[in-house]
């Protein structure tokens, strides 16, 4: 299955059956391949952000992209915050630790996102905290809600945590957040229900990176 992205305006919607809106799920892979380097971007390599609801496959895809492209570095923001002691309080309602955004952003700025070299793929379940200037491609992964439920259940999430994440997916919270935070021309929405989807998404991102034209 190939995703397409024709640049159609986004219309927020949520299906009563809990399915990801068809308009959004048809965007993505082909659009990534069609993208070219922005003349206003001086980076030698592009920076890529992979975001989406927990359980949509962000970490797996980012790991695959970083392994497939020589010289690319991956930053798992959640893991970074844990390893570098950049966590604040534990949010009982959300059943998760809250990251210290200022410390995380300063660290990321100093370790690859602030310069002209590029070559960083970042994965995180949010995207509005990052400076818009950091990224040349923002990939939002979406997932069938039944598939997502099963994945989160397999992780041992509580029922309330599963329900909260599935609701975020139903209402396309991360899609809206990405479109509000970045130029819509660099935001691509890709289905991530199967291994085949992941392989297609990886191939498209790698092709986008390979087509990047360095200014030097």
mmCIF file with all atom_site columns, C-alpha atoms in Angstrom:
data_model
loop_
_atom_site.group_PDB
_atom_site.id
_atom_site.type_symbol
_atom_site.label_atom_id
_atom_site.label_alt_id
_atom_site.label_comp_id
_atom_site.label_asym_id
_atom_site.label_entity_id
_atom_site.label_seq_id
_atom_site.pdbx_PDB_ins_code
_atom_site.Cartn_x
_atom_site.Cartn_y
_atom_site.Cartn_z
_atom_site.occupancy
_atom_site.B_iso_or_equiv
_atom_site.pdbx_formal_charge
_atom_site.auth_seq_id
_atom_site.auth_comp_id
_atom_site.auth_asym_id
_atom_site.auth_atom_id
_atom_site.pdbx_PDB_model_num
ATOM 1   C CA . UNK A 1 1   ? 0.000   0.000  0.000  1.00 0.00 ? 1   UNK A CA 1
ATOM 2   C CA . UNK A 1 2   ? 1.356   3.370  -1.008 1.00 0.00 ? 2   UNK A CA 1
ATOM 3   C CA . UNK A 1 3   ? 0.386   6.541  0.832  1.00 0.00 ? 3   UNK A CA 1
ATOM 4   C CA . UNK A 1 4   ? -0.231  9.619  -1.269 1.00 0.00 ? 4   UNK A CA 1
ATOM 5   C CA . UNK A 1 5   ? 0.025   13.283 -0.386 1.00 0.00 ? 5   UNK A CA 1
ATOM 6   C CA . UNK A 1 6   ? -1.454  15.755 -2.803 1.00 0.00 ? 6   UNK A CA 1
ATOM 7   C CA . UNK A 1 7   ? -1.259  18.839 -0.616 1.00 0.00 ? 7   UNK A CA 1
ATOM 8   C CA . UNK A 1 8   ? -5.011  18.917 0.007  1.00 0.00 ? 8   UNK A CA 1
ATOM 9   C CA . UNK A 1 9   ? -6.127  21.168 2.874  1.00 0.00 ? 9   UNK A CA 1
ATOM 10  C CA . UNK A 1 10  ? -6.552  19.391 6.177  1.00 0.00 ? 10  UNK A CA 1
ATOM 11  C CA . UNK A 1 11  ? -10.086 19.018 7.501  1.00 0.00 ? 11  UNK A CA 1
ATOM 12  C CA . UNK A 1 12  ? -10.201 17.926 11.158 1.00 0.00 ? 12  UNK A CA 1
ATOM 13  C CA . UNK A 1 13  ? -12.542 15.001 11.697 1.00 0.00 ? 13  UNK A CA 1
ATOM 14  C CA . UNK A 1 14  ? -13.016 11.950 13.851 1.00 0.00 ? 14  UNK A CA 1
ATOM 15  C CA . UNK A 1 15  ? -14.915 8.832  12.875 1.00 0.00 ? 15  UNK A CA 1
ATOM 16  C CA . UNK A 1 16  ? -17.553 7.611  15.266 1.00 0.00 ? 16  UNK A CA 1
ATOM 17  C CA . UNK A 1 17  ? -16.169 4.111  14.748 1.00 0.00 ? 17  UNK A CA 1
ATOM 18  C CA . UNK A 1 18  ? -12.743 5.178  15.969 1.00 0.00 ? 18  UNK A CA 1
ATOM 19  C CA . UNK A 1 19  ? -11.032 4.765  12.599 1.00 0.00 ? 19  UNK A CA 1
ATOM 20  C CA . UNK A 1 20  ? -8.311  7.204  11.579 1.00 0.00 ? 20  UNK A CA 1
ATOM 21  C CA . UNK A 1 21  ? -9.851  9.647  9.058  1.00 0.00 ? 21  UNK A CA 1
ATOM 22  C CA . UNK A 1 22  ? -9.304  8.404  5.500  1.00 0.00 ? 22  UNK A CA 1
ATOM 23  C CA . UNK A 1 23  ? -8.025  11.786 4.305  1.00 0.00 ? 23  UNK A CA 1
ATOM 24  C CA . UNK A 1 24  ? -5.148  11.651 6.753  1.00 0.00 ? 24  UNK A CA 1
ATOM 25  C CA . UNK A 1 25  ? -4.309  7.987  6.254  1.00 0.00 ? 25  UNK A CA 1
ATOM 26  C CA . UNK A 1 26  ? -3.942  8.488  2.510  1.00 0.00 ? 26  UNK A CA 1
ATOM 27  C CA . UNK A 1 27  ? -1.137  11.001 2.955  1.00 0.00 ? 27  UNK A CA 1
ATOM 28  C CA . UNK A 1 28  ? 2.511   10.336 3.501  1.00 0.00 ? 28  UNK A CA 1
ATOM 29  C CA . UNK A 1 29  ? 4.968   8.138  1.691  1.00 0.00 ? 29  UNK A CA 1
ATOM 30  C CA . UNK A 1 30  ? 4.603   9.474  -1.842 1.00 0.00 ? 30  UNK A CA 1
ATOM 31  C CA . UNK A 1 31  ? 4.640   13.002 -0.464 1.00 0.00 ? 31  UNK A CA 1
ATOM 32  C CA . UNK A 1 32  ? 7.923   12.356 1.316  1.00 0.00 ? 32  UNK A CA 1
ATOM 33  C CA . UNK A 1 33  ? 9.496   11.075 -1.893 1.00 0.00 ? 33  UNK A CA 1
ATOM 34  C CA . UNK A 1 34  ? 8.280   14.128 -3.825 1.00 0.00 ? 34  UNK A CA 1
ATOM 35  C CA . UNK A 1 35  ? 9.747   16.573 -1.341 1.00 0.00 ? 35  UNK A CA 1
ATOM 36  C CA . UNK A 1 36  ? 12.896  18.461 -2.162 1.00 0.00 ? 36  UNK A CA 1
ATOM 37  C CA . UNK A 1 37  ? 15.367  20.536 -0.198 1.00 0.00 ? 37  UNK A CA 1
ATOM 38  C CA . UNK A 1 38  ? 14.244  23.988 0.836  1.00 0.00 ? 38  UNK A CA 1
ATOM 39  C CA . UNK A 1 39  ? 16.542  26.643 -0.590 1.00 0.00 ? 39  UNK A CA 1
ATOM 40  C CA . UNK A 1 40  ? 16.308  28.454 2.741  1.00 0.00 ? 40  UNK A CA 1
ATOM 41  C CA . UNK A 1 41  ? 17.799  25.505 4.632  1.00 0.00 ? 41  UNK A CA 1
ATOM 42  C CA . UNK A 1 42  ? 21.628  25.525 4.832  1.00 0.00 ? 42  UNK A CA 1
ATOM 43  C CA . UNK A 1 43  ? 21.974  22.096 6.437  1.00 0.00 ? 43  UNK A CA 1
ATOM 44  C CA . UNK A 1 44  ? 24.270  19.599 4.756  1.00 0.00 ? 44  UNK A CA 1
ATOM 45  C CA . UNK A 1 45  ? 21.891  16.807 5.757  1.00 0.00 ? 45  UNK A CA 1
ATOM 46  C CA . UNK A 1 46  ? 18.223  17.047 6.710  1.00 0.00 ? 46  UNK A CA 1
ATOM 47  C CA . UNK A 1 47  ? 16.865  16.626 10.218 1.00 0.00 ? 47  UNK A CA 1
ATOM 48  C CA . UNK A 1 48  ? 13.804  14.402 10.547 1.00 0.00 ? 48  UNK A CA 1
ATOM 49  C CA . UNK A 1 49  ? 11.218  14.273 13.341 1.00 0.00 ? 49  UNK A CA 1
ATOM 50  C CA . UNK A 1 50  ? 9.097   11.133 13.700 1.00 0.00 ? 50  UNK A CA 1
ATOM 51  C CA . UNK A 1 51  ? 6.122   11.636 15.989 1.00 0.00 ? 51  UNK A CA 1
ATOM 52  C CA . UNK A 1 52  ? 2.775   10.057 16.794 1.00 0.00 ? 52  UNK A CA 1
ATOM 53  C CA . UNK A 1 53  ? 0.731   8.504  19.562 1.00 0.00 ? 53  UNK A CA 1
ATOM 54  C CA . UNK A 1 54  ? 2.610   5.975  21.741 1.00 0.00 ? 54  UNK A CA 1
ATOM 55  C CA . UNK A 1 55  ? 2.442   2.587  20.051 1.00 0.00 ? 55  UNK A CA 1
ATOM 56  C CA . UNK A 1 56  ? 2.418   3.806  16.449 1.00 0.00 ? 56  UNK A CA 1
ATOM 57  C CA . UNK A 1 57  ? 5.982   2.654  15.785 1.00 0.00 ? 57  UNK A CA 1
ATOM 58  C CA . UNK A 1 58  ? 8.043   5.838  16.116 1.00 0.00 ? 58  UNK A CA 1
ATOM 59  C CA . UNK A 1 59  ? 11.053  4.306  17.842 1.00 0.00 ? 59  UNK A CA 1
ATOM 60  C CA . UNK A 1 60  ? 11.227  1.312  15.515 1.00 0.00 ? 60  UNK A CA 1
ATOM 61  C CA . UNK A 1 61  ? 11.042  3.503  12.417 1.00 0.00 ? 61  UNK A CA 1
ATOM 62  C CA . UNK A 1 62  ? 13.606  6.018  13.714 1.00 0.00 ? 62  UNK A CA 1
ATOM 63  C CA . UNK A 1 63  ? 15.960  3.186  14.607 1.00 0.00 ? 63  UNK A CA 1
ATOM 64  C CA . UNK A 1 64  ? 15.635  1.696  11.124 1.00 0.00 ? 64  UNK A CA 1
ATOM 65  C CA . UNK A 1 65  ? 16.214  5.046  9.397  1.00 0.00 ? 65  UNK A CA 1
ATOM 66  C CA . UNK A 1 66  ? 19.310  5.814  11.494 1.00 0.00 ? 66  UNK A CA 1
ATOM 67  C CA . UNK A 1 67  ? 20.716  2.364  10.746 1.00 0.00 ? 67  UNK A CA 1
ATOM 68  C CA . UNK A 1 68  ? 19.992  2.672  7.020  1.00 0.00 ? 68  UNK A CA 1
ATOM 69  C CA . UNK A 1 69  ? 21.700  6.044  6.457  1.00 0.00 ? 69  UNK A CA 1
ATOM 70  C CA . UNK A 1 70  ? 25.423  6.341  7.088  1.00 0.00 ? 70  UNK A CA 1
ATOM 71  C CA . UNK A 1 71  ? 26.315  9.161  9.446  1.00 0.00 ? 71  UNK A CA 1
ATOM 72  C CA . UNK A 1 72  ? 22.778  9.668  10.739 1.00 0.00 ? 72  UNK A CA 1
ATOM 73  C CA . UNK A 1 73  ? 22.206  9.925  14.493 1.00 0.00 ? 73  UNK A CA 1
ATOM 74  C CA . UNK A 1 74  ? 19.018  9.025  16.339 1.00 0.00 ? 74  UNK A CA 1
ATOM 75  C CA . UNK A 1 75  ? 17.706  10.829 19.408 1.00 0.00 ? 75  UNK A CA 1
ATOM 76  C CA . UNK A 1 76  ? 14.988  9.070  21.399 1.00 0.00 ? 76  UNK A CA 1
ATOM 77  C CA . UNK A 1 77  ? 13.780  11.998 23.491 1.00 0.00 ? 77  UNK A CA 1
ATOM 78  C CA . UNK A 1 78  ? 12.172  9.911  26.231 1.00 0.00 ? 78  UNK A CA 1
ATOM 79  C CA . UNK A 1 79  ? 15.297  7.785  26.603 1.00 0.00 ? 79  UNK A CA 1
ATOM 80  C CA . UNK A 1 80  ? 17.517  10.862 26.545 1.00 0.00 ? 80  UNK A CA 1
ATOM 81  C CA . UNK A 1 81  ? 15.544  12.436 29.385 1.00 0.00 ? 81  UNK A CA 1
ATOM 82  C CA . UNK A 1 82  ? 15.889  9.285  31.486 1.00 0.00 ? 82  UNK A CA 1
ATOM 83  C CA . UNK A 1 83  ? 19.597  8.772  30.814 1.00 0.00 ? 83  UNK A CA 1
ATOM 84  C CA . UNK A 1 84  ? 20.537  12.417 31.420 1.00 0.00 ? 84  UNK A CA 1
ATOM 85  C CA . UNK A 1 85  ? 18.362  12.852 34.523 1.00 0.00 ? 85  UNK A CA 1
ATOM 86  C CA . UNK A 1 86  ? 16.080  15.372 32.819 1.00 0.00 ? 86  UNK A CA 1
ATOM 87  C CA . UNK A 1 87  ? 12.814  14.193 34.364 1.00 0.00 ? 87  UNK A CA 1
ATOM 88  C CA . UNK A 1 88  ? 10.540  16.213 36.586 1.00 0.00 ? 88  UNK A CA 1
ATOM 89  C CA . UNK A 1 89  ? 7.613   14.860 38.600 1.00 0.00 ? 89  UNK A CA 1
ATOM 90  C CA . UNK A 1 90  ? 5.661   11.694 37.879 1.00 0.00 ? 90  UNK A CA 1
ATOM 91  C CA . UNK A 1 91  ? 2.211   12.517 36.507 1.00 0.00 ? 91  UNK A CA 1
ATOM 92  C CA . UNK A 1 92  ? -0.174  10.139 38.259 1.00 0.00 ? 92  UNK A CA 1
ATOM 93  C CA . UNK A 1 93  ? -3.070  10.969 35.962 1.00 0.00 ? 93  UNK A CA 1
ATOM 94  C CA . UNK A 1 94  ? -1.100  10.319 32.777 1.00 0.00 ? 94  UNK A CA 1
ATOM 95  C CA . UNK A 1 95  ? 0.907   7.501  34.388 1.00 0.00 ? 95  UNK A CA 1
ATOM 96  C CA . UNK A 1 96  ? 4.211   8.819  33.065 1.00 0.00 ? 96  UNK A CA 1
ATOM 97  C CA . UNK A 1 97  ? 7.171   11.003 33.977 1.00 0.00 ? 97  UNK A CA 1
ATOM 98  C CA . UNK A 1 98  ? 7.212   14.603 32.773 1.00 0.00 ? 98  UNK A CA 1
ATOM 99  C CA . UNK A 1 99  ? 10.412  15.652 31.028 1.00 0.00 ? 99  UNK A CA 1
ATOM 100 C CA . UNK A 1 100 ? 12.240  18.876 31.854 1.00 0.00 ? 100 UNK A CA 1
ATOM 101 C CA . UNK A 1 101 ? 11.720  20.483 28.453 1.00 0.00 ? 101 UNK A CA 1
ATOM 102 C CA . UNK A 1 102 ? 14.254  23.290 28.939 1.00 0.00 ? 102 UNK A CA 1
ATOM 103 C CA . UNK A 1 103 ? 17.062  20.880 29.813 1.00 0.00 ? 103 UNK A CA 1
ATOM 104 C CA . UNK A 1 104 ? 16.137  18.486 27.008 1.00 0.00 ? 104 UNK A CA 1
ATOM 105 C CA . UNK A 1 105 ? 15.987  21.228 24.390 1.00 0.00 ? 105 UNK A CA 1
ATOM 106 C CA . UNK A 1 106 ? 19.302  22.747 25.511 1.00 0.00 ? 106 UNK A CA 1
ATOM 107 C CA . UNK A 1 107 ? 20.942  19.326 25.297 1.00 0.00 ? 107 UNK A CA 1
ATOM 108 C CA . UNK A 1 108 ? 19.523  18.637 21.841 1.00 0.00 ? 108 UNK A CA 1
ATOM 109 C CA . UNK A 1 109 ? 20.556  22.076 20.612 1.00 0.00 ? 109 UNK A CA 1
ATOM 110 C CA . UNK A 1 110 ? 24.123  21.376 21.718 1.00 0.00 ? 110 UNK A CA 1
ATOM 111 C CA . UNK A 1 111 ? 24.210  17.838 20.316 1.00 0.00 ? 111 UNK A CA 1
ATOM 112 C CA . UNK A 1 112 ? 23.289  18.113 16.669 1.00 0.00 ? 112 UNK A CA 1
ATOM 113 C CA . UNK A 1 113 ? 20.104  20.131 16.239 1.00 0.00 ? 113 UNK A CA 1
ATOM 114 C CA . UNK A 1 114 ? 21.579  23.605 16.571 1.00 0.00 ? 114 UNK A CA 1
ATOM 115 C CA . UNK A 1 115 ? 24.192  23.524 13.800 1.00 0.00 ? 115 UNK A CA 1
ATOM 116 C CA . UNK A 1 116 ? 24.288  23.268 10.027 1.00 0.00 ? 116 UNK A CA 1
ATOM 117 C CA . UNK A 1 117 ? 25.462  19.659 9.819  1.00 0.00 ? 117 UNK A CA 1
ATOM 118 C CA . UNK A 1 118 ? 22.026  18.044 10.193 1.00 0.00 ? 118 UNK A CA 1
ATOM 119 C CA . UNK A 1 119 ? 21.784  14.284 9.985  1.00 0.00 ? 119 UNK A CA 1
ATOM 120 C CA . UNK A 1 120 ? 19.584  13.709 13.048 1.00 0.00 ? 120 UNK A CA 1
ATOM 121 C CA . UNK A 1 121 ? 16.384  11.677 13.307 1.00 0.00 ? 121 UNK A CA 1
ATOM 122 C CA . UNK A 1 122 ? 14.344  12.413 16.440 1.00 0.00 ? 122 UNK A CA 1
ATOM 123 C CA . UNK A 1 123 ? 11.437  10.391 17.805 1.00 0.00 ? 123 UNK A CA 1
ATOM 124 C CA . UNK A 1 124 ? 9.004   11.546 20.459 1.00 0.00 ? 124 UNK A CA 1
ATOM 125 C CA . UNK A 1 125 ? 5.283   11.403 21.211 1.00 0.00 ? 125 UNK A CA 1
ATOM 126 C CA . UNK A 1 126 ? 4.999   15.183 21.026 1.00 0.00 ? 126 UNK A CA 1
ATOM 127 C CA . UNK A 1 127 ? 6.243   17.802 18.595 1.00 0.00 ? 127 UNK A CA 1
ATOM 128 C CA . UNK A 1 128 ? 5.134   21.282 19.659 1.00 0.00 ? 128 UNK A CA 1
ATOM 129 C CA . UNK A 1 129 ? 8.004   21.696 22.145 1.00 0.00 ? 129 UNK A CA 1
ATOM 130 C CA . UNK A 1 130 ? 10.722  21.711 19.458 1.00 0.00 ? 130 UNK A CA 1
ATOM 131 C CA . UNK A 1 131 ? 11.829  24.834 17.544 1.00 0.00 ? 131 UNK A CA 1
ATOM 132 C CA . UNK A 1 132 ? 10.365  24.816 14.041 1.00 0.00 ? 132 UNK A CA 1
ATOM 133 C CA . UNK A 1 133 ? 13.781  25.594 12.545 1.00 0.00 ? 133 UNK A CA 1
ATOM 134 C CA . UNK A 1 134 ? 15.197  22.252 13.657 1.00 0.00 ? 134 UNK A CA 1
ATOM 135 C CA . UNK A 1 135 ? 13.399  19.996 11.179 1.00 0.00 ? 135 UNK A CA 1
ATOM 136 C CA . UNK A 1 136 ? 13.128  19.576 7.421  1.00 0.00 ? 136 UNK A CA 1
ATOM 137 C CA . UNK A 1 137 ? 10.665  16.695 7.520  1.00 0.00 ? 137 UNK A CA 1
ATOM 138 C CA . UNK A 1 138 ? 8.044   15.846 10.155 1.00 0.00 ? 138 UNK A CA 1
ATOM 139 C CA . UNK A 1 139 ? 6.520   12.377 9.867  1.00 0.00 ? 139 UNK A CA 1
ATOM 140 C CA . UNK A 1 140 ? 3.371   11.697 11.888 1.00 0.00 ? 140 UNK A CA 1
ATOM 141 C CA . UNK A 1 141 ? 2.618   7.990  12.221 1.00 0.00 ? 141 UNK A CA 1
ATOM 142 C CA . UNK A 1 142 ? -1.001  6.930  12.545 1.00 0.00 ? 142 UNK A CA 1
ATOM 143 C CA . UNK A 1 143 ? -2.424  3.554  13.427 1.00 0.00 ? 143 UNK A CA 1
ATOM 144 C CA . UNK A 1 144 ? -5.717  1.678  13.293 1.00 0.00 ? 144 UNK A CA 1
ATOM 145 C CA . UNK A 1 145 ? -7.197  1.990  16.751 1.00 0.00 ? 145 UNK A CA 1
ATOM 146 C CA . UNK A 1 146 ? -7.720  -1.739 17.243 1.00 0.00 ? 146 UNK A CA 1
ATOM 147 C CA . UNK A 1 147 ? -4.101  -2.387 16.318 1.00 0.00 ? 147 UNK A CA 1
ATOM 148 C CA . UNK A 1 148 ? -2.993  0.416  18.630 1.00 0.00 ? 148 UNK A CA 1
ATOM 149 C CA . UNK A 1 149 ? -5.052  -0.926 21.521 1.00 0.00 ? 149 UNK A CA 1
ATOM 150 C CA . UNK A 1 150 ? -3.461  -4.364 21.156 1.00 0.00 ? 150 UNK A CA 1
ATOM 151 C CA . UNK A 1 151 ? 0.050   -2.910 21.014 1.00 0.00 ? 151 UNK A CA 1
ATOM 152 C CA . UNK A 1 152 ? -0.429  -0.823 24.151 1.00 0.00 ? 152 UNK A CA 1
ATOM 153 C CA . UNK A 1 153 ? -2.037  -3.716 25.985 1.00 0.00 ? 153 UNK A CA 1
ATOM 154 C CA . UNK A 1 154 ? 0.985   -5.858 25.112 1.00 0.00 ? 154 UNK A CA 1
ATOM 155 C CA . UNK A 1 155 ? 3.188   -3.177 26.713 1.00 0.00 ? 155 UNK A CA 1
ATOM 156 C CA . UNK A 1 156 ? 1.312   -3.600 29.971 1.00 0.00 ? 156 UNK A CA 1
ATOM 157 C CA . UNK A 1 157 ? -0.317  -0.161 29.925 1.00 0.00 ? 157 UNK A CA 1
ATOM 158 C CA . UNK A 1 158 ? -3.213  0.355  32.312 1.00 0.00 ? 158 UNK A CA 1
ATOM 159 C CA . UNK A 1 159 ? -6.697  0.460  30.835 1.00 0.00 ? 159 UNK A CA 1
ATOM 160 C CA . UNK A 1 160 ? -6.999  4.187  31.512 1.00 0.00 ? 160 UNK A CA 1
ATOM 161 C CA . UNK A 1 161 ? -3.638  4.890  29.842 1.00 0.00 ? 161 UNK A CA 1
ATOM 162 C CA . UNK A 1 162 ? -4.619  2.804  26.820 1.00 0.00 ? 162 UNK A CA 1
ATOM 163 C CA . UNK A 1 163 ? -7.946  4.602  26.577 1.00 0.00 ? 163 UNK A CA 1
ATOM 164 C CA . UNK A 1 164 ? -6.283  8.018  26.744 1.00 0.00 ? 164 UNK A CA 1
ATOM 165 C CA . UNK A 1 165 ? -3.833  7.184  23.970 1.00 0.00 ? 165 UNK A CA 1
ATOM 166 C CA . UNK A 1 166 ? -6.490  5.638  21.734 1.00 0.00 ? 166 UNK A CA 1
ATOM 167 C CA . UNK A 1 167 ? -8.632  8.737  22.179 1.00 0.00 ? 167 UNK A CA 1
ATOM 168 C CA . UNK A 1 168 ? -5.664  10.876 21.117 1.00 0.00 ? 168 UNK A CA 1
ATOM 169 C CA . UNK A 1 169 ? -5.401  8.763  17.980 1.00 0.00 ? 169 UNK A CA 1
ATOM 170 C CA . UNK A 1 170 ? -9.129  8.937  17.245 1.00 0.00 ? 170 UNK A CA 1
ATOM 171 C CA . UNK A 1 171 ? -9.057  12.722 17.419 1.00 0.00 ? 171 UNK A CA 1
ATOM 172 C CA . UNK A 1 172 ? -5.761  12.952 15.505 1.00 0.00 ? 172 UNK A CA 1
ATOM 173 C CA . UNK A 1 173 ? -4.174  14.987 18.283 1.00 0.00 ? 173 UNK A CA 1
ATOM 174 C CA . UNK A 1 174 ? -0.604  14.575 17.018 1.00 0.00 ? 174 UNK A CA 1
ATOM 175 C CA . UNK A 1 175 ? -1.576  15.327 13.419 1.00 0.00 ? 175 UNK A CA 1
ATOM 176 C CA . UNK A 1 176 ? -3.169  18.586 14.536 1.00 0.00 ? 176 UNK A CA 1
ATOM 177 C CA . UNK A 1 177 ? -0.212  19.413 16.780 1.00 0.00 ? 177 UNK A CA 1
ATOM 178 C CA . UNK A 1 178 ? 2.253   18.873 13.928 1.00 0.00 ? 178 UNK A CA 1
ATOM 179 C CA . UNK A 1 179 ? 0.264   20.995 11.487 1.00 0.00 ? 179 UNK A CA 1
ATOM 180 C CA . UNK A 1 180 ? -0.039  23.771 14.062 1.00 0.00 ? 180 UNK A CA 1
ATOM 181 C CA . UNK A 1 181 ? 3.687   23.678 14.882 1.00 0.00 ? 181 UNK A CA 1
ATOM 182 C CA . UNK A 1 182 ? 5.319   23.335 11.439 1.00 0.00 ? 182 UNK A CA 1
ATOM 183 C CA . UNK A 1 183 ? 4.817   24.414 7.865  1.00 0.00 ? 183 UNK A CA 1
ATOM 184 C CA . UNK A 1 184 ? 2.280   21.932 6.511  1.00 0.00 ? 184 UNK A CA 1
ATOM 185 C CA . UNK A 1 185 ? 4.456   21.366 3.429  1.00 0.00 ? 185 UNK A CA 1
ATOM 186 C CA . UNK A 1 186 ? 6.965   19.396 5.549  1.00 0.00 ? 186 UNK A CA 1
ATOM 187 C CA . UNK A 1 187 ? 4.382   17.452 7.594  1.00 0.00 ? 187 UNK A CA 1
ATOM 188 C CA . UNK A 1 188 ? 3.627   13.985 6.203  1.00 0.00 ? 188 UNK A CA 1
ATOM 189 C CA . UNK A 1 189 ? 1.063   11.626 7.730  1.00 0.00 ? 189 UNK A CA 1
ATOM 190 C CA . UNK A 1 190 ? 1.825   7.934  7.253  1.00 0.00 ? 190 UNK A CA 1
ATOM 191 C CA . UNK A 1 191 ? -0.079  4.789  8.191  1.00 0.00 ? 191 UNK A CA 1
ATOM 192 C CA . UNK A 1 192 ? 1.840   2.452  10.495 1.00 0.00 ? 192 UNK A CA 1
ATOM 193 C CA . UNK A 1 193 ? -0.363  -0.615 10.960 1.00 0.00 ? 193 UNK A CA 1
ATOM 194 C CA . UNK A 1 194 ? 1.919   -3.322 9.587  1.00 0.00 ? 194 UNK A CA 1
ATOM 195 C CA . UNK A 1 195 ? 5.530   -4.252 8.943  1.00 0.00 ? 195 UNK A CA 1
ATOM 196 C CA . UNK A 1 196 ? 4.914   -3.476 5.275  1.00 0.00 ? 196 UNK A CA 1
ATOM 197 C CA . UNK A 1 197 ? 3.839   0.052  6.256  1.00 0.00 ? 197 UNK A CA 1
ATOM 198 C CA . UNK A 1 198 ? 7.004   0.488  8.298  1.00 0.00 ? 198 UNK A CA 1
ATOM 199 C CA . UNK A 1 199 ? 9.185   -0.702 5.425  1.00 0.00 ? 199 UNK A CA 1
ATOM 200 C CA . UNK A 1 200 ? 7.451   1.697  3.015  1.00 0.00 ? 200 UNK A CA 1
ATOM 201 C CA . UNK A 1 201 ? 7.861   4.588  5.438  1.00 0.00 ? 201 UNK A CA 1
ATOM 202 C CA . UNK A 1 202 ? 11.528  3.764  5.995  1.00 0.00 ? 202 UNK A CA 1
ATOM 203 C CA . UNK A 1 203 ? 12.178  3.568  2.259  1.00 0.00 ? 203 UNK A CA 1
ATOM 204 C CA . UNK A 1 204 ? 10.466  6.907  1.633  1.00 0.00 ? 204 UNK A CA 1
ATOM 205 C CA . UNK A 1 205 ? 12.390  8.715  4.370  1.00 0.00 ? 205 UNK A CA 1
ATOM 206 C CA . UNK A 1 206 ? 15.702  7.216  3.244  1.00 0.00 ? 206 UNK A CA 1
ATOM 207 C CA . UNK A 1 207 ? 14.968  8.304  -0.338 1.00 0.00 ? 207 UNK A CA 1
ATOM 208 C CA . UNK A 1 208 ? 14.146  11.808 0.895  1.00 0.00 ? 208 UNK A CA 1
ATOM 209 C CA . UNK A 1 209 ? 17.464  11.945 2.756  1.00 0.00 ? 209 UNK A CA 1
ATOM 210 C CA . UNK A 1 210 ? 19.331  10.602 -0.259 1.00 0.00 ? 210 UNK A CA 1
ATOM 211 C CA . UNK A 1 211 ? 17.843  13.264 -2.530 1.00 0.00 ? 211 UNK A CA 1
ATOM 212 C CA . UNK A 1 212 ? 18.920  16.086 -0.229 1.00 0.00 ? 212 UNK A CA 1
ATOM 213 C CA . UNK A 1 213 ? 21.154  18.574 -2.020 1.00 0.00 ? 213 UNK A CA 1
ATOM 214 C CA . UNK A 1 214 ? 23.916  19.947 0.179  1.00 0.00 ? 214 UNK A CA 1
ATOM 215 C CA . UNK A 1 215 ? 24.732  23.650 -0.313 1.00 0.00 ? 215 UNK A CA 1
ATOM 216 C CA . UNK A 1 216 ? 28.451  22.915 0.094  1.00 0.00 ? 216 UNK A CA 1
#
